[in-house]
C-alpha cells in the first residue's frame, strides 16, 4: 500500500458551501482511505479564525505526525495583528503552510496587502497555498506568476490547479516559475495527466479539499496512466519534502 499525504483538508464550516467537517470526520476518512498524514486549515469561514487555528493546533497535538496545521490569516489585517497571528501559528503551533484564498479573503494576489502572506512564508520557511479557479478575476492562476518571481525562494502551490476550467493557465504559470507547484483537486483526469507530462510529478501533490473527494482524487491518479513512481511522488514524496513532514 502506497503512503499518502492529503495536502488540502479543511476543519470547520465553509461560508460558501455550508459544508461542516469535524476532527472525527477527518480521522475516519484517513483510516478508510489509508491516509498517513493530513494537512489541515480553516475553511473560508464566518467562524473566528484565531479560534479555528487553536482548534487545529489541538487536533494536531492529539495526532502527532498524522495531523499538521496550516494558517489562513486575513491579509486585510493591519501589520501588527497579522504578524501576531503568524507568530502564534508558526512559532507556537508549528504550522506547515500559509493559505491565500483570493475569493474567501476577497483580494487580488497582486494586492500589496498579500505581501504579508508571502513575507511570512519566507520568514517561517513554509509554502503558500493559493486557492485558484473559482472566484475570478482574483483566482486566476496566472496572477501568481508575479509574486512567485518576487519571492523565488517561497514555494507556491496552486490549489485546485485552476479548478478544471483554468488548468491550462495553471500549467503555464508553473512552466513560467520553478517555485510554482500544482495540486489538481477537482480537475478532469486528462488535464492531470497533462500536468504530470508538462510539469512533472516532482511539482505535484494530492489534495482532497472535501474529504468526500478523497477516494475520487486517488482513483483519478490511479487511472490516468502515470507510473507507480510518479504516483508515489505525487501522493507522498513531493509533499513530504515541501512541507518538511518528518
Ligand atoms: Zn479548499
CSV table of C-alpha atoms and ligand atoms in Angstrom, one decimal:
chain,number,residue,atom,x,y,z
A,1,UNK,CA,0.0,0.0,0.0
A,2,UNK,CA,1.4,3.4,-1.0
A,3,UNK,CA,1.9,6.0,1.6
A,4,UNK,CA,-0.3,9.0,1.2
A,5,UNK,CA,-0.4,12.7,2.3
A,6,UNK,CA,-3.5,14.7,1.8
A,7,UNK,CA,-2.3,18.4,1.4
A,8,UNK,CA,-5.7,20.1,1.4
A,9,UNK,CA,-8.1,19.4,4.2
A,10,UNK,CA,-10.5,21.9,6.0
A,11,UNK,CA,-11.8,21.9,9.5
A,12,UNK,CA,-14.9,23.8,10.4
A,13,UNK,CA,-17.8,25.3,8.4
A,14,UNK,CA,-17.5,26.8,5.0
A,15,UNK,CA,-19.2,30.1,4.4
A,16,UNK,CA,-19.6,29.2,0.7
A,17,UNK,CA,-20.7,25.6,0.6
A,18,UNK,CA,-22.1,25.4,4.2
A,19,UNK,CA,-20.2,22.1,4.5
A,20,UNK,CA,-19.1,21.3,8.0
A,21,UNK,CA,-16.1,19.0,8.7
A,22,UNK,CA,-15.1,17.8,12.2
A,23,UNK,CA,-12.0,16.1,13.6
A,24,UNK,CA,-13.8,12.8,13.7
A,25,UNK,CA,-14.8,13.1,10.0
A,26,UNK,CA,-11.2,13.7,9.1
A,27,UNK,CA,-9.8,10.8,11.2
A,28,UNK,CA,-12.4,8.4,9.9
A,29,UNK,CA,-11.7,9.3,6.3
A,30,UNK,CA,-8.0,8.9,6.8
A,31,UNK,CA,-8.5,5.4,8.2
A,32,UNK,CA,-10.8,4.4,5.5
A,33,UNK,CA,-8.6,5.6,2.6
A,34,UNK,CA,-5.2,4.8,4.3
A,35,UNK,CA,-4.0,8.4,4.5
A,36,UNK,CA,-0.9,8.7,6.6
A,37,UNK,CA,-0.9,12.4,7.1
A,38,UNK,CA,-3.3,15.3,6.5
A,39,UNK,CA,-2.6,19.0,6.3
A,40,UNK,CA,-5.5,20.9,7.9
A,41,UNK,CA,-6.6,24.5,7.5
A,42,UNK,CA,-9.6,26.6,8.4
A,43,UNK,CA,-12.4,27.0,5.8
A,44,UNK,CA,-13.1,30.3,4.2
A,45,UNK,CA,-15.5,30.9,7.1
A,46,UNK,CA,-17.5,33.2,9.3
A,47,UNK,CA,-16.1,31.5,12.3
A,48,UNK,CA,-13.3,33.2,14.4
A,49,UNK,CA,-10.2,32.2,12.5
A,50,UNK,CA,-7.9,32.5,15.6
A,51,UNK,CA,-10.1,30.1,17.4
A,52,UNK,CA,-10.1,27.7,14.4
A,53,UNK,CA,-6.3,27.9,14.3
A,54,UNK,CA,-6.2,26.9,18.0
A,55,UNK,CA,-8.7,24.1,17.4
A,56,UNK,CA,-6.4,22.8,14.6
A,57,UNK,CA,-3.4,23.1,16.9
A,58,UNK,CA,-5.2,20.9,19.5
A,59,UNK,CA,-6.1,18.4,16.8
A,60,UNK,CA,-2.5,18.3,15.6
A,61,UNK,CA,-1.2,17.8,19.2
A,62,UNK,CA,-3.7,14.9,19.6
A,63,UNK,CA,-2.4,13.2,16.5
A,64,UNK,CA,1.3,13.8,16.2
A,65,UNK,CA,2.7,13.0,12.8
A,66,UNK,CA,-0.8,12.5,11.4
A,67,UNK,CA,-2.2,16.0,11.5
A,68,UNK,CA,-0.3,19.2,10.6
A,69,UNK,CA,-1.9,22.6,10.7
A,70,UNK,CA,-1.9,25.4,8.1
A,71,UNK,CA,-2.7,29.1,8.7
A,72,UNK,CA,-5.3,31.1,6.9
A,73,UNK,CA,-4.6,34.7,8.1
A,74,UNK,CA,-6.7,37.6,6.7
A,75,UNK,CA,-4.4,39.7,4.5
A,76,UNK,CA,-6.7,42.7,5.3
A,77,UNK,CA,-5.5,42.8,8.9
A,78,UNK,CA,-3.0,45.5,9.8
A,79,UNK,CA,0.6,44.5,10.1
A,80,UNK,CA,0.7,44.2,13.8
A,81,UNK,CA,-2.3,41.9,14.1
A,82,UNK,CA,-1.2,39.9,11.0
A,83,UNK,CA,2.3,39.4,12.5
A,84,UNK,CA,1.0,38.3,15.9
A,85,UNK,CA,-1.3,35.7,14.4
A,86,UNK,CA,1.5,34.5,12.1
A,87,UNK,CA,3.8,34.2,15.1
A,88,UNK,CA,1.3,32.2,17.1
A,89,UNK,CA,0.6,29.8,14.1
A,90,UNK,CA,4.2,29.2,13.2
A,91,UNK,CA,6.2,29.6,16.5
A,92,UNK,CA,3.7,28.1,18.9
A,93,UNK,CA,1.7,25.7,16.7
A,94,UNK,CA,4.4,24.8,14.2
A,95,UNK,CA,2.0,25.0,11.2
A,96,UNK,CA,3.5,23.9,7.9
A,97,UNK,CA,2.0,26.3,5.3
A,98,UNK,CA,0.1,29.6,4.9
A,99,UNK,CA,-3.1,29.9,2.8
A,100,UNK,CA,-4.2,32.7,0.5
A,101,UNK,CA,-7.8,32.5,-0.6
A,102,UNK,CA,-8.4,35.2,-3.2
A,103,UNK,CA,-12.1,34.5,-3.2
A,104,UNK,CA,-12.5,33.9,0.6
A,105,UNK,CA,-10.3,36.9,1.5
A,106,UNK,CA,-11.8,38.9,-1.3
A,107,UNK,CA,-8.4,40.1,-2.5
A,108,UNK,CA,-6.2,40.0,-5.6
A,109,UNK,CA,-2.9,38.1,-5.1
A,110,UNK,CA,-1.3,41.2,-6.6
A,111,UNK,CA,-2.5,43.5,-3.8
A,112,UNK,CA,0.4,44.9,-1.7
A,113,UNK,CA,-1.6,43.5,1.3
A,114,UNK,CA,-0.8,40.0,0.2
A,115,UNK,CA,2.9,40.7,0.5
A,116,UNK,CA,2.5,40.0,4.3
A,117,UNK,CA,1.4,36.4,3.3
A,118,UNK,CA,4.4,35.9,1.1
A,119,UNK,CA,6.8,37.6,3.5
A,120,UNK,CA,5.5,35.4,6.4
A,121,UNK,CA,6.0,32.3,4.2
A,122,UNK,CA,9.6,33.4,3.6
A,123,UNK,CA,10.2,34.2,7.3
A,124,UNK,CA,8.9,31.0,8.6
A,125,UNK,CA,10.1,28.9,5.6
A,126,UNK,CA,6.7,27.5,4.7
A,127,UNK,CA,5.0,27.2,1.3
A,128,UNK,CA,2.0,29.4,0.3
A,129,UNK,CA,-1.1,27.6,-0.7
A,130,UNK,CA,-3.3,29.7,-3.0
A,131,UNK,CA,-6.9,28.8,-4.0
A,132,UNK,CA,-7.3,29.1,-7.8
A,133,UNK,CA,-10.0,28.7,-10.3
A,134,UNK,CA,-13.4,29.7,-8.8
A,135,UNK,CA,-13.9,33.4,-7.9
A,136,UNK,CA,-12.4,35.3,-10.7
A,137,UNK,CA,-10.6,37.5,-11.7
A,138,UNK,CA,-8.8,37.2,-8.3
A,139,UNK,CA,-8.4,33.4,-8.5
A,140,UNK,CA,-6.8,33.2,-11.9
A,141,UNK,CA,-3.6,31.0,-11.8
A,142,UNK,CA,-1.6,33.5,-13.8
A,143,UNK,CA,-1.9,36.1,-11.1
A,144,UNK,CA,0.6,34.1,-9.0
A,145,UNK,CA,3.4,34.5,-11.6
A,146,UNK,CA,4.4,37.9,-10.4
A,147,UNK,CA,4.5,37.1,-6.7
A,148,UNK,CA,6.3,33.8,-7.5
A,149,UNK,CA,9.0,35.9,-9.3
A,150,UNK,CA,9.3,38.4,-6.4
A,151,UNK,CA,9.6,35.6,-3.9
A,152,UNK,CA,11.6,32.9,-5.8
A,153,UNK,CA,12.6,31.2,-2.6
A,154,UNK,CA,9.0,30.6,-1.5
A,155,UNK,CA,7.2,27.6,-2.9
A,156,UNK,CA,3.7,28.5,-4.1
A,157,UNK,CA,1.1,25.8,-4.5
A,158,UNK,CA,-1.8,26.4,-6.9
A,159,UNK,CA,-4.6,24.6,-5.1
A,160,UNK,CA,-7.1,23.0,-7.5
A,161,UNK,CA,-4.7,23.9,-10.3
A,162,UNK,CA,-7.2,26.2,-11.9
A,163,UNK,CA,-10.2,24.2,-10.9
A,164,UNK,CA,-10.9,22.3,-14.2
A,165,UNK,CA,-11.6,25.4,-16.3
A,166,UNK,CA,-8.3,27.1,-15.9
A,167,UNK,CA,-6.0,24.1,-15.8
A,168,UNK,CA,-4.0,25.1,-18.9
A,169,UNK,CA,-3.4,28.5,-17.3
A,170,UNK,CA,-2.1,26.7,-14.1
A,171,UNK,CA,0.3,24.7,-16.3
A,172,UNK,CA,1.5,28.0,-18.0
A,173,UNK,CA,2.1,29.6,-14.6
A,174,UNK,CA,4.0,26.5,-13.4
A,175,UNK,CA,6.1,26.5,-16.6
A,176,UNK,CA,6.9,30.2,-16.1
A,177,UNK,CA,8.0,29.7,-12.4
A,178,UNK,CA,10.0,26.8,-11.0
A,179,UNK,CA,8.7,27.6,-7.5
A,180,UNK,CA,5.0,27.0,-8.6
A,181,UNK,CA,3.5,23.6,-7.7
A,182,UNK,CA,0.2,22.1,-8.7
A,183,UNK,CA,-2.5,20.4,-6.5
A,184,UNK,CA,-5.1,19.2,-9.0
A,185,UNK,CA,-8.2,18.6,-6.9
A,186,UNK,CA,-11.5,18.9,-8.9
A,187,UNK,CA,-9.6,18.7,-12.2
A,188,UNK,CA,-10.6,16.4,-15.1
A,189,UNK,CA,-8.5,13.3,-15.5
A,190,UNK,CA,-6.9,14.1,-18.8
A,191,UNK,CA,-5.7,17.5,-17.5
A,192,UNK,CA,-4.0,15.9,-14.6
A,193,UNK,CA,-2.1,13.6,-17.0
A,194,UNK,CA,-1.1,16.7,-18.9
A,195,UNK,CA,0.2,18.4,-15.8
A,196,UNK,CA,2.4,15.4,-15.0
A,197,UNK,CA,3.7,15.3,-18.6
A,198,UNK,CA,4.4,19.1,-18.7
A,199,UNK,CA,5.4,20.0,-15.1
A,200,UNK,CA,6.4,16.7,-13.6
A,201,UNK,CA,5.3,14.7,-10.5
A,202,UNK,CA,8.1,16.4,-8.5
A,203,UNK,CA,6.0,19.6,-8.5
A,204,UNK,CA,2.6,18.0,-7.9
A,205,UNK,CA,0.7,16.7,-4.9
A,206,UNK,CA,-2.6,15.2,-3.9
A,207,UNK,CA,-5.3,17.3,-2.2
A,208,UNK,CA,-8.9,16.3,-1.4
A,209,UNK,CA,-10.4,19.7,-0.4
A,210,UNK,CA,-13.6,17.9,0.7
A,211,UNK,CA,-13.0,14.6,2.5
A,212,UNK,CA,-15.7,13.0,0.3
A,213,UNK,CA,-13.4,13.8,-2.7
A,214,UNK,CA,-10.6,11.7,-1.2
A,215,UNK,CA,-11.4,8.3,-2.9
A,216,UNK,CA,-12.1,10.1,-6.2
A,217,UNK,CA,-8.9,12.1,-6.3
A,218,UNK,CA,-6.9,8.9,-5.5
A,219,UNK,CA,-8.7,7.0,-8.2
A,220,UNK,CA,-8.1,9.7,-10.8
A,221,UNK,CA,-4.3,9.3,-10.2
A,222,UNK,CA,-4.6,5.5,-10.5
A,223,UNK,CA,-6.4,5.6,-13.8
A,224,UNK,CA,-4.6,8.3,-15.9
A,225,UNK,CA,-1.7,6.2,-17.0
A,226,UNK,CA,1.2,7.5,-14.9
A,227,UNK,CA,3.9,5.3,-13.5
A,228,UNK,CA,4.0,3.9,-10.0
A,229,UNK,CA,7.0,6.1,-9.3
A,230,UNK,CA,5.1,9.2,-10.4
A,231,UNK,CA,2.2,8.3,-8.3
A,232,UNK,CA,4.4,7.7,-5.2
A,233,UNK,CA,5.9,11.1,-5.9
A,234,UNK,CA,2.6,12.9,-6.0
A,235,UNK,CA,1.0,11.1,-3.1
A,236,UNK,CA,3.9,11.2,-0.8
A,237,UNK,CA,7.4,12.4,-1.8
A,238,UNK,CA,6.7,15.9,-3.1
A,239,UNK,CA,4.5,17.0,-0.1
A,240,UNK,CA,6.8,15.3,2.4
A,241,UNK,CA,9.8,17.3,1.2
A,242,UNK,CA,7.9,20.5,0.5
A,243,UNK,CA,6.2,20.7,3.9
A,244,UNK,CA,9.1,19.2,5.8
A,245,UNK,CA,7.0,16.3,7.2
A,246,UNK,CA,9.1,14.1,9.4
B,1,LIG,ZN1,-10.1,24.3,-0.1
